[in-house]
């Protein structure tokens, strides 16, 4: 009789980058996260979701309870995801305008962020994006996102250039290992939250 090997269910992760710049180190972190999951973590599927096409939040664009098609498509991607991975650079001690805009669109009733697990990684800023992360955590309280507490991931702007190649791909193995720890923590926390539903 063959032994039955238990496998973890596959969780889907929506990955959002707060920087619109194609060469952004934060975007590079998300590319690396996708690669890490594909190569060495079973049970996680990350989908990068572009926020650049979203119009600025304007409730005049909501007609009879519907949203513009690009907004509805974005909201549907968040709704379908089990958890969220934010790459949040720091602009003026806070999250970026494009990221806040995306968060606000998806929080419009019905709030599609509610009860999802989330994690944050950051590259940039004197504190490595720490202030933007803490502000994002405050926003998460109101929209019912549940962030992992540890490990935290901050990559200082002065260190970042040496960790990436000329194409913006993460090449530093120690940083990749820290990123993998974040992903494993997000996976475990997501499954724990789902088991309580």
Short mmCIF file of C-alpha atoms in Angstrom, two decimals:
data_model
loop_
_atom_site.label_atom_id
_atom_site.label_comp_id
_atom_site.label_asym_id
_atom_site.label_seq_id
_atom_site.Cartn_x
_atom_site.Cartn_y
_atom_site.Cartn_z
CA UNK A 1 0.00 0.00 0.00
CA UNK A 2 1.43 3.37 -1.06
CA UNK A 3 1.89 6.10 1.51
CA UNK A 4 -0.26 9.16 0.98
CA UNK A 5 1.79 12.34 0.99
CA UNK A 6 -0.09 15.41 2.17
CA UNK A 7 0.40 18.46 -0.02
CA UNK A 8 -0.27 22.06 0.82
CA UNK A 9 -3.06 23.71 -1.14
CA UNK A 10 -1.91 26.26 -3.69
CA UNK A 11 -2.45 29.84 -2.57
CA UNK A 12 -2.66 32.68 -5.07
CA UNK A 13 -0.86 35.93 -4.33
CA UNK A 14 -1.61 39.26 -5.99
CA UNK A 15 1.67 41.21 -6.31
CA UNK A 16 1.48 45.01 -6.54
CA UNK A 17 4.34 47.44 -7.05
CA UNK A 18 4.01 51.01 -5.80
CA UNK A 19 6.51 52.29 -8.37
CA UNK A 20 5.49 52.71 -12.00
CA UNK A 21 9.11 52.93 -13.16
CA UNK A 22 10.07 49.93 -15.30
CA UNK A 23 13.57 49.77 -13.81
CA UNK A 24 12.31 50.02 -10.24
CA UNK A 25 14.15 47.93 -7.64
CA UNK A 26 10.75 47.23 -6.06
CA UNK A 27 9.53 45.76 -9.32
CA UNK A 28 12.73 43.70 -9.35
CA UNK A 29 11.87 42.34 -5.89
CA UNK A 30 8.52 41.11 -7.19
CA UNK A 31 10.13 39.48 -10.23
CA UNK A 32 12.50 37.70 -7.88
CA UNK A 33 9.62 36.63 -5.62
CA UNK A 34 7.86 35.06 -8.60
CA UNK A 35 11.08 33.28 -9.60
CA UNK A 36 11.67 32.01 -6.05
CA UNK A 37 8.16 30.58 -5.86
CA UNK A 38 8.48 28.92 -9.27
CA UNK A 39 11.83 27.35 -8.36
CA UNK A 40 11.74 26.50 -4.67
CA UNK A 41 8.40 27.00 -2.92
CA UNK A 42 5.55 24.59 -3.53
CA UNK A 43 2.02 25.86 -3.06
CA UNK A 44 2.36 29.55 -4.00
CA UNK A 45 1.38 31.13 -7.30
CA UNK A 46 2.16 34.85 -7.61
CA UNK A 47 0.53 37.03 -10.24
CA UNK A 48 1.92 40.51 -10.88
CA UNK A 49 -0.92 43.01 -11.25
CA UNK A 50 -0.24 46.29 -13.01
CA UNK A 51 -1.71 49.38 -11.35
CA UNK A 52 -0.58 52.00 -13.89
CA UNK A 53 -3.77 51.83 -16.02
CA UNK A 54 -6.07 52.69 -13.09
CA UNK A 55 -7.63 56.16 -13.32
CA UNK A 56 -7.36 58.45 -10.33
CA UNK A 57 -10.10 57.66 -7.86
CA UNK A 58 -13.22 59.61 -8.73
CA UNK A 59 -16.56 58.34 -7.50
CA UNK A 60 -18.24 60.07 -10.46
CA UNK A 61 -16.83 57.15 -12.46
CA UNK A 62 -19.01 54.75 -10.44
CA UNK A 63 -22.32 54.41 -12.25
CA UNK A 64 -25.21 52.43 -10.77
CA UNK A 65 -22.85 50.44 -8.57
CA UNK A 66 -20.43 49.60 -11.39
CA UNK A 67 -16.83 50.64 -11.95
CA UNK A 68 -14.87 51.46 -15.12
CA UNK A 69 -13.82 48.20 -16.85
CA UNK A 70 -10.11 48.58 -15.94
CA UNK A 71 -11.04 49.15 -12.29
CA UNK A 72 -13.44 46.22 -12.23
CA UNK A 73 -10.79 43.94 -13.75
CA UNK A 74 -8.31 45.05 -11.09
CA UNK A 75 -10.85 44.55 -8.29
CA UNK A 76 -11.62 41.06 -9.61
CA UNK A 77 -7.93 40.10 -9.51
CA UNK A 78 -7.72 41.20 -5.87
CA UNK A 79 -11.00 39.47 -5.03
CA UNK A 80 -9.75 36.17 -6.46
CA UNK A 81 -6.37 36.26 -4.70
CA UNK A 82 -5.83 34.54 -1.37
CA UNK A 83 -3.24 37.07 -0.25
CA UNK A 84 -1.32 40.15 -1.35
CA UNK A 85 2.38 41.01 -1.69
CA UNK A 86 3.15 44.72 -1.82
CA UNK A 87 6.46 46.16 -3.03
CA UNK A 88 6.21 49.61 -1.50
CA UNK A 89 8.81 52.30 -2.11
CA UNK A 90 8.80 55.33 0.15
CA UNK A 91 7.74 58.73 -1.17
CA UNK A 92 7.71 61.61 1.31
CA UNK A 93 7.52 59.27 4.33
CA UNK A 94 4.52 57.41 2.90
CA UNK A 95 3.20 55.08 0.23
CA UNK A 96 3.22 56.23 -3.38
CA UNK A 97 0.23 57.93 -4.99
CA UNK A 98 -0.34 55.10 -7.54
CA UNK A 99 -0.38 52.47 -4.77
CA UNK A 100 -2.72 54.47 -2.56
CA UNK A 101 -4.99 54.99 -5.56
CA UNK A 102 -5.10 51.24 -6.24
CA UNK A 103 -5.81 50.52 -2.58
CA UNK A 104 -8.64 53.05 -2.53
CA UNK A 105 -10.28 51.69 -5.70
CA UNK A 106 -10.28 48.14 -4.33
CA UNK A 107 -11.64 49.31 -0.98
CA UNK A 108 -14.76 50.83 -2.53
CA UNK A 109 -17.86 48.86 -1.45
CA UNK A 110 -17.71 45.96 -1.47
CA UNK A 111 -14.15 46.07 -0.08
CA UNK A 112 -12.22 43.30 -1.85
CA UNK A 113 -9.17 43.50 0.46
CA UNK A 114 -11.07 42.27 3.50
CA UNK A 115 -9.71 39.30 5.44
CA UNK A 116 -6.74 38.67 3.17
CA UNK A 117 -3.21 38.01 4.41
CA UNK A 118 -0.56 40.41 3.18
CA UNK A 119 3.18 41.07 3.25
CA UNK A 120 5.33 44.05 2.32
CA UNK A 121 8.82 44.34 0.87
CA UNK A 122 10.58 47.62 0.12
CA UNK A 123 13.67 48.91 -1.62
CA UNK A 124 14.54 52.55 -1.22
CA UNK A 125 14.47 55.46 1.15
CA UNK A 126 16.89 56.16 3.98
CA UNK A 127 15.06 53.62 6.13
CA UNK A 128 14.70 51.13 3.29
CA UNK A 129 11.03 51.97 2.80
CA UNK A 130 10.26 51.45 6.49
CA UNK A 131 8.08 54.53 6.85
CA UNK A 132 5.98 53.59 3.84
CA UNK A 133 5.55 50.09 5.26
CA UNK A 134 4.32 51.36 8.59
CA UNK A 135 1.88 53.73 6.89
CA UNK A 136 0.66 50.87 4.68
CA UNK A 137 0.07 48.78 7.80
CA UNK A 138 -2.07 51.60 9.23
CA UNK A 139 -4.13 51.71 6.03
CA UNK A 140 -4.49 47.93 6.24
CA UNK A 141 -6.16 48.18 9.64
CA UNK A 142 -9.10 50.08 8.17
CA UNK A 143 -9.51 47.90 5.07
CA UNK A 144 -9.18 44.64 7.05
CA UNK A 145 -5.90 43.43 5.54
CA UNK A 146 -3.89 41.21 7.88
CA UNK A 147 -0.14 41.75 7.51
CA UNK A 148 2.48 39.27 8.61
CA UNK A 149 4.53 40.73 11.45
CA UNK A 150 7.83 39.03 10.71
CA UNK A 151 10.13 38.88 8.96
CA UNK A 152 10.27 42.50 7.89
CA UNK A 153 12.07 43.27 4.63
CA UNK A 154 13.76 46.63 4.06
CA UNK A 155 16.45 47.28 1.44
CA UNK A 156 18.13 50.65 1.84
CA UNK A 157 18.41 52.79 -1.31
CA UNK A 158 22.17 53.07 -0.89
CA UNK A 159 22.56 49.28 -0.75
CA UNK A 160 20.07 48.42 -3.49
CA UNK A 161 22.22 49.13 -6.58
CA UNK A 162 24.77 46.50 -5.53
CA UNK A 163 22.05 43.88 -5.07
CA UNK A 164 20.63 44.10 -8.62
CA UNK A 165 22.09 43.65 -12.09
CA UNK A 166 21.88 46.26 -14.86
CA UNK A 167 18.43 44.93 -15.88
CA UNK A 168 17.00 45.41 -12.39
CA UNK A 169 17.06 41.73 -11.46
CA UNK A 170 17.92 40.75 -7.88
CA UNK A 171 21.24 38.89 -7.84
CA UNK A 172 22.29 39.00 -4.18
CA UNK A 173 21.78 35.55 -2.64
CA UNK A 174 21.47 36.76 0.95
CA UNK A 175 18.71 39.18 -0.07
CA UNK A 176 16.98 36.40 -2.02
CA UNK A 177 17.08 34.23 1.10
CA UNK A 178 15.40 36.99 3.14
CA UNK A 179 12.78 37.43 0.44
CA UNK A 180 12.09 33.69 0.52
CA UNK A 181 11.54 33.89 4.30
CA UNK A 182 8.89 36.58 3.73
CA UNK A 183 7.14 34.40 1.15
CA UNK A 184 7.15 31.34 3.41
CA UNK A 185 5.74 33.40 6.26
CA UNK A 186 3.01 34.79 3.99
CA UNK A 187 2.15 31.27 2.84
CA UNK A 188 1.89 29.95 6.40
CA UNK A 189 -0.17 32.92 7.60
CA UNK A 190 -2.53 32.70 4.63
CA UNK A 191 -3.20 29.02 5.30
CA UNK A 192 -3.72 29.73 8.99
CA UNK A 193 -6.28 32.45 8.25
CA UNK A 194 -8.09 30.20 5.78
CA UNK A 195 -8.29 27.37 8.31
CA UNK A 196 -10.20 29.66 10.65
CA UNK A 197 -12.85 30.57 8.09
#
